Short mmCIF file of C-alpha atoms in Angstrom, two decimals:
data_model
loop_
_atom_site.label_atom_id
_atom_site.label_comp_id
_atom_site.label_asym_id
_atom_site.label_seq_id
_atom_site.Cartn_x
_atom_site.Cartn_y
_atom_site.Cartn_z
CA MET A 1 -11.55 -12.86 -16.60
CA HIS A 2 -13.09 -10.09 -18.13
CA SER A 3 -17.27 -11.44 -17.69
CA GLU A 4 -17.19 -13.00 -14.41
CA ALA A 5 -18.66 -15.99 -15.75
CA VAL A 6 -17.92 -19.65 -16.15
CA PHE A 7 -18.51 -21.40 -19.68
CA GLN A 8 -17.86 -24.26 -21.94
CA GLY A 9 -15.67 -24.08 -24.44
CA SER A 10 -12.38 -24.14 -26.69
CA ILE A 11 -9.15 -22.11 -26.85
CA LEU A 12 -6.83 -21.94 -30.40
CA VAL A 13 -3.36 -21.49 -29.83
CA HIS A 14 -1.47 -20.67 -32.21
CA GLY A 15 2.84 -19.13 -31.92
CA GLY A 16 2.34 -18.90 -28.52
CA ARG A 17 -0.85 -16.86 -27.92
CA ILE A 18 -4.61 -16.97 -28.23
CA ILE A 19 -5.86 -16.79 -31.12
CA ALA A 20 -9.43 -17.48 -30.79
CA LEU A 21 -11.86 -18.99 -28.47
CA ASP A 22 -14.31 -21.44 -29.14
CA PRO A 23 -13.01 -21.25 -32.63
CA ASP A 24 -15.24 -23.25 -35.22
CA GLU A 25 -13.77 -26.58 -35.77
CA SER A 26 -15.47 -27.22 -39.15
CA VAL A 27 -12.91 -24.92 -40.82
CA VAL A 28 -10.01 -24.78 -38.57
CA ARG A 29 -7.23 -27.31 -39.04
CA THR A 30 -5.12 -28.14 -35.68
CA ARG A 31 -1.56 -29.88 -35.44
CA GLU A 32 -2.09 -30.48 -31.45
CA VAL A 33 -5.71 -31.53 -29.38
CA PHE A 34 -4.90 -31.36 -25.66
CA ASP A 35 -7.84 -32.64 -23.85
CA GLY A 36 -9.04 -30.17 -21.11
CA GLN A 37 -11.16 -33.46 -19.73
CA GLY A 38 -13.71 -31.08 -18.48
CA LEU A 39 -11.14 -29.01 -16.03
CA TYR A 40 -11.34 -25.01 -15.05
CA ALA A 41 -9.24 -23.25 -16.87
CA ILE A 42 -7.52 -20.55 -15.73
CA PRO A 43 -4.93 -18.03 -16.64
CA GLY A 44 -1.60 -18.30 -15.33
CA LEU A 45 -0.74 -16.85 -11.87
CA ILE A 46 0.99 -13.91 -11.43
CA ASP A 47 3.22 -12.70 -8.35
CA ALA A 48 3.57 -9.25 -8.71
CA HIS A 49 6.49 -8.40 -6.56
CA LEU A 50 8.41 -10.89 -5.85
CA HIS A 51 12.72 -10.74 -4.57
CA PHE A 52 13.29 -13.45 -6.35
CA ASP A 53 16.97 -12.93 -6.35
CA ALA A 54 16.53 -13.57 -2.39
CA GLN A 55 15.39 -16.95 -2.28
CA LEU A 56 18.44 -18.44 -2.82
CA ALA A 57 17.42 -20.04 -5.95
CA HIS A 58 19.14 -18.78 -9.42
CA PRO A 59 16.65 -18.63 -11.70
CA ALA A 60 16.11 -22.28 -13.10
CA ALA A 61 15.78 -24.15 -9.61
CA PHE A 62 13.14 -20.98 -8.54
CA GLY A 63 11.33 -22.13 -12.10
CA GLU A 64 11.36 -25.92 -11.17
CA ALA A 65 9.56 -24.73 -7.62
CA ILE A 66 6.71 -21.79 -8.43
CA VAL A 67 5.51 -23.37 -12.15
CA PRO A 68 3.87 -26.45 -10.73
CA SER A 69 2.35 -24.00 -8.44
CA GLY A 70 1.13 -22.32 -11.44
CA THR A 71 2.73 -19.02 -11.69
CA THR A 72 4.08 -18.21 -15.20
CA THR A 73 4.70 -14.60 -14.86
CA ILE A 74 6.68 -12.62 -11.84
CA PHE A 75 7.14 -9.23 -11.28
CA ALA A 76 10.48 -9.07 -9.78
CA GLU A 77 13.15 -6.69 -7.57
CA THR A 78 17.04 -7.64 -8.81
CA LEU A 79 18.70 -4.95 -5.53
CA ASP A 80 19.88 -7.88 -3.15
CA PHE A 81 21.50 -9.72 -6.19
CA ALA A 82 23.06 -6.58 -7.64
CA SER A 83 23.97 -5.15 -4.27
CA ALA A 84 26.34 -7.86 -3.83
CA ALA A 85 27.79 -8.41 -7.36
CA GLY A 86 29.13 -4.87 -6.23
CA ASP A 87 31.29 -3.64 -8.76
CA GLU A 88 30.40 -6.13 -10.92
CA ALA A 89 26.63 -6.26 -10.54
CA VAL A 90 26.13 -4.48 -13.88
CA GLU A 91 27.85 -7.70 -15.80
CA ALA A 92 26.39 -10.13 -13.21
CA VAL A 93 23.11 -8.90 -13.71
CA ARG A 94 23.44 -8.80 -17.91
CA ALA A 95 24.46 -12.97 -16.76
CA LEU A 96 21.50 -13.64 -14.55
CA PHE A 97 19.33 -12.71 -17.26
CA ARG A 98 21.19 -14.36 -20.24
CA ASP A 99 18.61 -17.08 -21.90
CA HIS A 100 15.66 -15.62 -19.15
CA GLU A 101 13.70 -16.52 -22.37
CA LYS A 102 14.85 -19.98 -22.17
CA LEU A 103 12.61 -20.53 -18.24
CA PRO A 104 9.47 -21.58 -17.70
CA TYR A 105 8.05 -18.28 -16.32
CA ARG A 106 8.04 -14.96 -17.44
CA ILE A 107 9.72 -11.91 -15.63
CA TYR A 108 10.16 -8.80 -15.73
CA ALA A 109 12.67 -7.08 -13.62
CA PHE A 110 13.16 -4.38 -11.72
CA ALA A 111 16.64 -1.91 -11.62
CA PRO A 112 17.33 -1.65 -8.17
CA GLY A 113 15.61 1.27 -5.82
CA LYS A 114 18.37 1.19 -3.15
CA LYS A 115 21.04 -0.60 -2.10
CA THR A 116 23.49 -0.28 -4.82
CA SER A 117 25.09 3.02 -6.72
CA VAL A 118 22.80 5.03 -9.25
CA GLU A 119 25.54 4.55 -11.90
CA VAL A 120 23.97 0.98 -11.79
CA THR A 121 20.09 1.79 -11.61
CA GLU A 122 20.90 3.39 -14.36
CA ALA A 123 23.08 0.89 -16.53
CA MET A 124 19.66 -1.81 -15.71
CA LEU A 125 17.31 0.53 -16.22
CA LYS A 126 18.95 0.01 -20.14
CA MET A 127 19.03 -3.72 -20.12
CA ASP A 128 16.64 -6.89 -21.12
CA PRO A 129 14.20 -8.18 -18.92
CA VAL A 130 13.88 -4.59 -16.65
CA ILE A 131 10.79 -2.58 -17.62
CA GLY A 132 11.51 -0.07 -14.80
CA LEU A 133 12.78 1.27 -10.83
CA GLY A 134 12.42 -1.22 -8.50
CA GLU A 135 11.53 -0.15 -4.23
CA LEU A 136 12.41 2.78 -3.26
CA ALA A 137 13.88 3.19 0.47
CA HIS A 138 10.97 4.96 1.93
CA LEU A 139 12.80 6.01 4.78
CA SER A 140 15.52 7.64 3.34
CA TYR A 141 13.88 9.14 0.88
CA MET A 142 12.25 11.68 3.16
CA THR A 143 15.49 12.89 4.90
CA GLY A 144 15.79 14.05 1.08
CA ASN A 145 18.30 11.47 0.22
CA ASP A 146 20.31 12.59 -3.13
CA ASP A 147 20.67 9.69 -5.08
CA ASP A 148 17.42 8.54 -4.42
CA PHE A 149 15.71 11.38 -6.11
CA ARG A 150 18.57 10.73 -8.52
CA ARG A 151 16.98 6.89 -9.01
CA ALA A 152 13.38 8.49 -8.91
CA ALA A 153 13.98 10.72 -11.75
CA LEU A 154 15.72 7.89 -13.90
CA GLY A 155 12.90 5.35 -13.47
CA ARG A 156 10.76 8.51 -14.64
CA ALA A 157 13.05 9.86 -17.42
CA ASN A 158 12.64 6.00 -18.69
CA GLY A 159 8.81 5.57 -18.54
CA GLY A 160 9.19 2.89 -16.39
CA TRP A 161 7.35 1.80 -13.51
CA VAL A 162 8.56 2.52 -9.63
CA ASN A 163 7.27 0.16 -7.25
CA SER A 164 7.52 1.24 -3.28
CA HIS A 165 8.35 0.15 -0.63
CA TRP A 166 6.13 2.82 0.72
CA GLY A 167 5.87 2.68 4.75
CA VAL A 168 2.50 2.93 5.99
CA THR A 169 2.76 2.06 9.30
CA ALA A 170 5.68 4.28 10.86
CA LEU A 171 5.35 7.17 8.23
CA PRO A 172 3.06 10.27 9.26
CA ASP A 173 -0.01 10.90 7.11
CA MET A 174 1.85 13.98 5.21
CA LEU A 175 5.09 12.06 4.02
CA LEU A 176 2.53 9.44 2.87
CA ASN A 177 1.70 12.44 -0.03
CA TYR A 178 5.86 11.89 -1.52
CA LEU A 179 6.05 8.43 -3.28
CA PRO A 180 3.13 8.92 -5.53
CA ALA A 181 3.57 12.55 -5.60
CA ILE A 182 6.96 11.67 -7.23
CA GLY A 183 5.81 8.48 -9.61
CA ALA A 184 5.78 5.75 -6.82
CA HIS A 185 3.17 2.77 -8.73
CA ASN A 186 2.60 0.48 -6.30
CA ASN A 187 2.92 -0.16 -2.53
CA HIS A 188 3.01 -3.96 -0.77
CA ASP A 189 4.48 -2.21 2.65
CA VAL A 190 0.77 -3.18 4.38
CA TRP A 191 0.04 -5.45 7.16
CA ASN A 192 -3.57 -4.79 8.69
CA GLU A 193 -6.85 -2.80 7.24
CA ASP A 194 -5.52 0.00 8.32
CA ASP A 195 -2.27 0.10 6.27
CA ILE A 196 -4.53 -1.28 3.53
CA GLU A 197 -6.77 1.91 3.57
CA LYS A 198 -4.30 4.29 3.51
CA SER A 199 -2.97 2.45 0.73
CA VAL A 200 -5.94 2.78 -1.38
CA ARG A 201 -7.22 6.27 0.02
CA TYR A 202 -3.70 7.82 -2.05
CA GLY A 203 -4.45 5.87 -5.41
CA LEU A 204 -1.70 2.98 -5.03
CA ARG A 205 -1.99 -0.23 -6.79
CA THR A 206 -1.56 -2.27 -3.55
CA GLN A 207 -0.20 -5.87 -3.47
CA ILE A 208 -1.31 -8.41 -0.45
CA LYS A 209 1.91 -10.45 0.19
CA PHE A 210 2.06 -13.33 2.07
CA GLY A 211 5.51 -14.83 2.34
CA VAL A 212 6.52 -12.57 4.94
CA GLY A 213 4.81 -11.75 8.37
CA SER A 214 3.22 -14.17 10.65
CA PRO A 215 1.22 -16.38 8.66
CA GLU A 216 -1.96 -14.71 10.53
CA VAL A 217 -1.02 -11.70 8.77
CA ILE A 218 -2.08 -12.83 5.02
CA ARG A 219 -5.44 -13.89 6.63
CA THR A 220 -5.54 -10.89 8.80
CA MET A 221 -5.24 -8.61 5.45
CA LEU A 222 -7.81 -11.02 3.73
CA ARG A 223 -10.58 -10.68 6.35
CA ALA A 224 -10.24 -6.68 5.73
CA LEU A 225 -10.64 -7.13 1.90
CA VAL A 226 -13.84 -9.56 2.24
CA LYS A 227 -15.03 -7.22 5.41
CA ARG A 228 -14.42 -3.37 3.63
CA ARG A 229 -15.68 -5.02 0.17
CA TRP A 230 -13.54 -2.78 -1.79
CA PRO A 231 -12.84 -3.03 -5.25
CA ALA A 232 -10.57 -6.21 -6.14
CA GLU A 233 -9.29 -3.86 -9.28
CA ASN A 234 -7.42 -2.29 -6.21
CA PHE A 235 -5.51 -5.78 -5.30
CA GLN A 236 -2.69 -7.64 -6.36
CA LEU A 237 -0.80 -10.14 -4.84
CA CYS A 238 2.34 -11.13 -3.84
CA ALA A 239 5.38 -13.02 -2.54
CA ASP A 240 7.86 -10.67 -1.68
CA ASN A 241 9.95 -13.52 -0.01
CA ILE A 242 8.78 -16.98 0.22
CA SER A 243 11.10 -19.66 -0.02
CA VAL A 244 11.16 -22.15 -2.40
CA ASP A 245 10.49 -24.84 0.58
CA ARG A 246 7.52 -23.16 1.72
CA VAL A 247 6.31 -22.79 -1.74
CA LEU A 248 6.59 -26.70 -2.36
CA THR A 249 5.18 -27.18 0.89
CA LYS A 250 1.43 -25.73 1.11
CA GLY A 251 2.30 -23.21 -2.63
CA HIS A 252 2.57 -19.69 -4.11
CA ILE A 253 -0.08 -17.49 -5.68
CA ASP A 254 -2.76 -20.51 -5.76
CA TRP A 255 -2.49 -20.95 -1.82
CA VAL A 256 -3.12 -17.13 -1.61
CA ILE A 257 -5.63 -17.23 -4.19
CA SER A 258 -7.51 -20.23 -2.25
CA LEU A 259 -7.41 -19.02 1.24
CA ALA A 260 -9.10 -15.27 0.03
CA VAL A 261 -11.87 -17.58 -1.06
CA GLU A 262 -11.59 -19.34 2.64
CA MET A 263 -12.07 -15.99 3.60
CA GLY A 264 -15.57 -15.06 1.87
CA MET A 265 -14.08 -13.64 -1.21
CA ASN A 266 -15.80 -14.66 -4.19
CA PRO A 267 -13.32 -16.73 -6.26
CA ILE A 268 -13.30 -15.34 -9.24
CA HIS A 269 -12.58 -11.82 -7.76
CA ALA A 270 -9.74 -13.85 -5.94
CA ILE A 271 -8.57 -15.25 -8.83
CA LYS A 272 -8.58 -11.56 -10.76
CA MET A 273 -6.20 -10.72 -8.00
CA GLY A 274 -3.25 -13.13 -8.93
CA THR A 275 -3.82 -12.47 -12.92
CA LEU A 276 -5.75 -10.10 -14.71
CA TYR A 277 -5.10 -6.72 -12.06
CA ALA A 278 -1.94 -8.26 -11.70
CA ALA A 279 -0.80 -7.50 -15.50
CA ARG A 280 -3.43 -4.69 -15.66
CA SER A 281 -1.70 -2.27 -13.20
CA PHE A 282 2.23 -2.54 -14.75
CA GLY A 283 -0.29 -2.34 -18.20
CA MET A 284 0.34 -5.31 -19.94
CA ASP A 285 -2.67 -7.07 -19.90
CA ASN A 286 -2.66 -7.26 -23.26
CA GLU A 287 -0.48 -9.91 -23.06
CA PHE A 288 -1.75 -11.74 -20.37
CA GLY A 289 -3.59 -12.32 -16.97
CA SER A 290 -6.47 -12.84 -19.02
CA LEU A 291 -7.86 -15.45 -21.50
CA ALA A 292 -8.90 -13.93 -24.72
CA PRO A 293 -7.31 -13.55 -28.38
CA GLY A 294 -4.03 -12.20 -28.76
CA ARG A 295 -2.66 -13.12 -24.86
CA PHE A 296 0.07 -15.84 -24.54
CA ALA A 297 -1.48 -19.14 -24.21
CA ASP A 298 -0.15 -18.94 -20.33
CA ILE A 299 -2.75 -20.93 -19.12
CA VAL A 300 -3.45 -22.99 -15.99
CA LEU A 301 -6.21 -26.15 -15.57
CA THR A 302 -7.50 -27.00 -12.23
CA ASP A 303 -10.57 -29.29 -11.19
CA SER A 304 -11.79 -26.47 -8.61
CA LEU A 305 -12.08 -22.49 -9.00
CA SER A 306 -12.40 -22.31 -4.96
CA ARG A 307 -8.62 -24.43 -3.66
CA ILE A 308 -6.69 -24.17 -7.37
CA ASN A 309 -5.20 -27.31 -7.68
CA PRO A 310 -2.41 -27.03 -10.25
CA LEU A 311 -3.04 -30.04 -12.75
CA TYR A 312 -1.47 -29.11 -15.85
CA VAL A 313 0.40 -25.49 -16.12
CA PHE A 314 1.34 -24.47 -20.04
CA LYS A 315 3.57 -21.14 -20.81
CA GLY A 316 3.16 -19.95 -24.16
CA GLY A 317 0.97 -22.85 -25.24
CA GLU A 318 3.49 -25.15 -24.31
CA LEU A 319 2.39 -27.90 -21.59
CA VAL A 320 5.57 -26.95 -18.84
CA ALA A 321 3.93 -28.49 -15.49
CA ARG A 322 2.16 -31.67 -14.89
CA ASP A 323 0.79 -32.60 -11.28
CA ARG A 324 2.51 -30.36 -8.95
CA ARG A 325 5.96 -31.35 -11.04
CA LEU A 326 7.86 -29.24 -13.82
CA LEU A 327 8.09 -31.61 -17.42
CA LYS A 328 11.64 -29.90 -18.16
CA ALA A 329 13.90 -28.18 -15.88
CA ALA A 330 15.75 -25.72 -17.90
CA GLU A 331 18.83 -26.69 -18.74
CA LEU A 332 20.80 -23.07 -17.68
CA ASP A 333 24.23 -22.94 -16.53
CA TYR A 334 25.00 -20.13 -13.85
CA SER A 335 28.85 -22.00 -12.49
CA GLY A 336 30.12 -18.59 -14.33
CA MET A 337 29.09 -16.96 -11.14
CA VAL A 338 30.72 -18.92 -8.73
CA GLN A 339 32.35 -16.53 -6.46
CA GLU A 340 35.93 -17.64 -4.38
CA PRO A 341 35.62 -17.26 -0.84
CA ARG A 342 36.60 -13.64 0.80
CA PRO A 343 37.42 -14.22 3.92
CA GLY A 344 38.06 -11.33 6.17
CA LEU A 345 37.00 -11.78 10.02
CA ALA A 346 40.84 -12.61 10.54
CA GLY A 347 41.60 -11.18 14.25
CA LEU A 348 38.42 -11.42 15.47
CA SER A 349 38.10 -12.88 19.32
CA PRO A 350 35.08 -15.17 21.05
CA GLY A 351 35.43 -12.20 24.00
CA GLN A 352 33.55 -9.98 21.14
CA LEU A 353 31.05 -12.06 21.50
CA ASP A 354 30.38 -11.50 24.78
CA LEU A 355 26.67 -9.76 25.69
CA THR A 356 27.68 -6.80 28.34
CA PRO A 357 24.89 -4.93 29.18
CA THR A 358 24.13 -1.31 27.95
CA GLU A 359 23.42 -0.46 31.92
CA VAL A 360 23.16 -2.09 34.91
CA SER A 361 20.55 -1.49 37.87
CA ALA A 362 21.37 0.50 41.08
CA ASP A 363 21.15 -3.00 43.22
CA GLY A 364 23.41 -4.60 40.76
CA SER A 365 20.54 -7.19 39.64
CA ARG A 366 19.48 -6.33 36.04
CA ALA A 367 21.15 -5.57 33.38
CA LYS A 368 20.17 -3.70 30.06
CA VAL A 369 20.24 -5.04 26.77
CA LEU A 370 19.55 -5.50 22.78
CA LEU A 371 16.50 -7.85 21.82
CA PHE A 372 15.96 -8.79 18.84
CA ASP A 373 13.05 -10.86 17.36
CA VAL A 374 12.85 -12.64 13.94
CA TYR A 375 11.45 -10.93 11.31
CA GLY A 376 7.89 -11.50 10.97
CA ARG A 377 6.10 -10.15 14.18
CA GLY A 378 6.09 -6.51 12.45
CA HIS A 379 9.30 -4.14 12.39
CA LEU A 380 8.01 -2.17 15.67
CA LYS A 381 9.45 -4.70 17.93
CA PHE A 382 11.91 -6.25 15.81
CA ALA A 383 14.86 -4.82 18.51
CA GLN A 384 14.35 -3.01 21.67
CA GLU A 385 16.48 -2.51 25.00
CA VAL A 386 15.36 -4.48 27.88
CA TRP A 387 16.16 -5.51 31.10
CA VAL A 388 17.24 -9.21 32.25
CA PRO A 389 18.76 -11.14 35.37
CA LEU A 390 22.45 -10.21 36.10
CA ARG A 391 23.97 -12.63 38.53
CA ASP A 392 27.63 -12.56 39.70
CA GLY A 393 28.68 -9.49 37.03
CA ALA A 394 27.16 -11.69 33.98
CA VAL A 395 23.98 -11.25 31.49
CA VAL A 396 21.61 -14.18 32.06
CA PRO A 397 20.08 -14.66 28.73
CA GLU A 398 16.13 -15.04 29.86
CA LEU A 399 12.98 -12.89 29.93
CA ASP A 400 10.31 -13.01 32.35
CA GLY A 401 11.61 -16.47 32.82
CA GLU A 402 12.04 -17.34 29.20
CA PRO A 403 15.49 -18.65 28.19
CA LEU A 404 16.74 -16.86 24.99
CA ASN A 405 19.18 -17.41 22.57
CA ARG A 406 22.25 -14.53 21.97
CA ILE A 407 23.00 -13.44 18.49
CA SER A 408 25.55 -11.76 17.25
CA VAL A 409 25.88 -8.93 14.58
CA VAL A 410 29.77 -9.10 13.01
CA GLN A 411 30.59 -6.92 10.66
CA ARG A 412 32.75 -8.90 7.54
CA TYR A 413 35.57 -6.30 6.33
CA ALA A 414 36.18 -3.89 9.23
CA ASP A 415 38.31 -1.11 7.89
CA GLY A 416 39.75 -0.61 11.62
CA GLU A 417 37.70 -1.73 14.53
CA ARG A 418 35.47 -4.42 13.86
CA HIS A 419 31.76 -3.36 14.32
CA VAL A 420 29.46 -6.05 16.09
CA VAL A 421 26.53 -6.12 17.91
CA ASN A 422 25.58 -8.47 20.62
CA GLY A 423 22.50 -8.89 21.63
CA LEU A 424 19.78 -11.31 23.14
CA PHE A 425 17.43 -13.60 20.39
CA ARG A 426 13.67 -14.74 20.29
CA GLY A 427 13.38 -16.85 17.16
CA VAL A 428 15.68 -19.61 17.17
CA SER A 429 16.97 -21.93 19.93
CA ILE A 430 19.18 -24.13 20.83
CA SER A 431 21.04 -25.18 24.05
CA ARG A 432 23.92 -26.16 22.23
CA GLY A 433 26.37 -25.34 19.14
CA ALA A 434 25.76 -22.53 17.15
CA VAL A 435 23.71 -21.39 13.72
CA SER A 436 25.61 -18.34 11.70
CA THR A 437 24.62 -17.29 8.22
CA PHE A 438 25.82 -14.04 6.50
CA TRP A 439 24.26 -11.55 3.66
CA PRO A 440 26.24 -9.41 1.70
CA ALA A 441 23.44 -6.34 0.35
CA PRO A 442 23.63 -3.87 1.09
CA ARG A 443 26.57 -4.89 3.37
CA ALA A 444 28.69 -7.36 4.32
CA TYR A 445 27.54 -8.86 7.28
CA PHE A 446 27.79 -12.40 9.62
CA VAL A 447 24.80 -13.21 12.22
CA ALA A 448 25.59 -15.97 14.40
CA VAL A 449 23.17 -17.10 17.24
CA GLY A 450 23.89 -19.48 20.29
CA SER A 451 24.68 -19.87 24.07
CA ASP A 452 28.47 -19.77 23.98
CA SER A 453 31.02 -16.86 22.58
CA THR A 454 33.47 -19.98 21.63
CA GLU A 455 30.78 -22.06 19.59
CA MET A 456 29.76 -18.91 17.93
CA HIS A 457 33.37 -17.49 16.48
CA ASP A 458 33.75 -20.78 15.59
CA SER A 459 31.13 -20.91 13.43
CA LEU A 460 31.54 -17.68 12.46
CA THR A 461 35.14 -18.42 11.66
CA ARG A 462 34.38 -21.73 9.37
CA LEU A 463 31.73 -19.29 7.71
CA ASP A 464 34.59 -16.54 6.73
CA THR A 465 36.09 -19.53 4.71
CA ARG A 466 33.00 -20.13 2.17
CA VAL A 467 31.32 -17.31 -0.03
CA GLY A 468 27.77 -17.36 1.61
CA GLY A 469 25.76 -19.35 3.19
CA CYS A 470 24.82 -20.76 6.44
CA LEU A 471 26.14 -23.26 8.77
CA VAL A 472 25.04 -25.24 11.93
CA THR A 473 27.90 -26.23 13.87
CA GLU A 474 28.72 -27.98 17.23
CA GLY A 475 31.85 -28.63 19.34
CA GLY A 476 34.22 -28.18 16.33
CA GLN A 477 32.33 -29.50 13.65
CA VAL A 478 30.13 -28.86 10.96
CA LYS A 479 26.63 -30.50 11.24
CA ALA A 480 24.97 -28.96 8.38
CA GLU A 481 25.69 -26.72 5.33
CA LEU A 482 23.91 -24.38 2.96
CA ALA A 483 26.53 -23.24 0.45
CA LEU A 484 25.62 -19.84 -1.62
CA ASP A 485 28.60 -19.37 -4.18
CA ILE A 486 26.13 -17.07 -6.61
CA TYR A 487 28.00 -14.01 -4.81
CA GLY A 488 26.75 -15.14 -1.08
CA VAL A 489 23.47 -15.11 -2.13
CA MET A 490 22.56 -17.50 -4.55
CA ALA A 491 23.15 -21.68 -4.12
CA ASP A 492 24.75 -23.13 -7.51
CA MET A 493 22.09 -25.77 -7.12
CA ASN A 494 19.01 -27.72 -9.09
CA LEU A 495 16.26 -27.38 -7.17
CA SER A 496 16.50 -30.87 -5.16
CA GLU A 497 20.03 -29.69 -4.20
CA LEU A 498 19.06 -26.32 -2.69
CA LEU A 499 15.86 -28.52 -0.41
CA ALA A 500 18.31 -31.01 1.22
CA ALA A 501 21.23 -28.36 2.39
CA THR A 502 18.42 -26.40 3.78
CA ARG A 503 16.35 -29.18 5.21
CA SER A 504 19.16 -30.46 6.84
CA ILE A 505 20.26 -27.12 8.85
CA ASP A 506 16.64 -27.39 10.46
CA ALA A 507 17.56 -30.71 10.67
CA GLU A 508 20.27 -30.55 12.88
CA LEU A 509 18.79 -27.79 14.49
CA GLU A 510 16.34 -29.94 15.99
CA LYS A 511 18.52 -31.95 17.39
CA LEU A 512 20.64 -28.93 19.42
CA GLY A 513 16.86 -28.37 20.86
CA HIS A 514 15.92 -26.06 18.14
CA HIS A 515 11.53 -27.00 16.87
CA ASN A 516 10.82 -24.38 13.74
CA GLU A 517 7.65 -24.13 12.51
CA GLY A 518 6.85 -22.32 9.23
CA GLU A 519 10.04 -21.22 6.74
CA PRO A 520 13.37 -22.85 6.98
CA VAL A 521 15.26 -21.30 9.78
CA VAL A 522 18.30 -20.20 7.31
CA ASN A 523 15.11 -17.91 5.37
CA LYS A 524 14.26 -16.68 8.42
CA LEU A 525 17.73 -16.25 9.85
CA LEU A 526 18.37 -14.19 5.67
CA THR A 527 15.04 -11.92 6.70
CA LEU A 528 16.69 -10.57 9.79
CA PHE A 529 19.30 -8.23 7.82
CA ILE A 530 16.58 -6.61 6.15
CA SER A 531 15.58 -4.71 9.83
CA LEU A 532 19.38 -5.03 10.79
CA ASP A 533 20.07 -2.94 7.85
CA ARG A 534 16.49 -0.51 7.79
CA PHE A 535 16.74 0.04 11.90
CA GLY A 536 20.87 0.82 11.54
CA PHE A 537 22.23 -2.02 13.22
CA MET A 538 25.03 -2.20 10.05
CA ILE A 539 27.75 0.46 9.09
#
């Protein structure tokens, strides 16, 4: 990593750390020798920004997915979990991180920069393994939100790092000075070449994300890095949001390093973005990120540097994964965080889910309605008003001849009149039945997708009897289910159980007419809540 050279040698490990390169074997006595078989040794891979609490898997199950891909360290947001836990946030987070040293990967976490109270943020900043303040809500910060100022001040007062969700696409240049000026350390909100140029120009450590967005977004960004020849030390690699299914089928940081090489990047530079430069950006390159004396012996053995293939993965010198399989799952019990359901949809009627126009054309042939697009095509077109046909006073759910499903965004716990937003939806296409999902952070809301108000209502009321999760229903029957019993954001399941549940949802939706590509449908639907909150569709 430091000389950008490949050389033959051996690595001496003691107490979980590298203590020598190419030791004199005539004077060193060893307890155990591992034959590297002539493979390339590279540092354990690092995800520089990951909402690990929003990927449906608890920390142990998540490790079953990422560690076999060569990931040995993550820098993790906790805001969704803390927000979902509400008044119990502080104790819930303590329980979540209890025994984190027993995980087969290292986790460095951030206190919420949004979605929770200032008091929760302050308490979490004092916890292990929290090292700083999580991503700030840049839109409300720019309006002078006092709580945002207080969180930023707490993050700096505690000497920690401050993550930034910078919003370079949405904000004018003058406003882009604010977050770096108050100490924001990094930025992962880049989508194209212009975004990257701004982020680098303003001096932020820029995290290239690949877990959200269309498949072409990551290629666009990597092409820009190659084209513009920006120094690789400006960049780190991160997933932001990624499903365990996606990790198992395509990979994690290993995949994006390989893609960067495919796009024309020097292989060692690509590896450094996923190792040394990620560690250095958080001031931890003296602990990990390279294979040098004093660093943790987090090592990946691969048979290629241009296409990373983690054949062996070590954490602290211990072999934890081989041939893309975890050797021993962490025996951690999260069942104590399972909650009891709190239904809240009493009084909701199917009629409240009907799609009604916000405006009707003068001749009565067209209606204006909201169209929501599945998160990943860019925030700017997430929600827009469109004109669709109106026949016999009823909205025809199609746009330019394209049939669309309906979507209802429904408040779970109403104080007075229940907040419901109805529109058309591009992202799931089923001819019958319904799919519903629930996410409690930062506000408890459901989303239901279908073509019939009665079916959508039935799906919602059935899901309301659970803590949280996702249901596929048809004709009054549950066809597939994912239960998120840990505060509505995590499944109390091991990896195989979680995969079976999410894949069953896709399989049943396919029977109802939907053809899915990429991330599982449940993960796609849950990412909707990010934009629903950001653009004011939840109150």
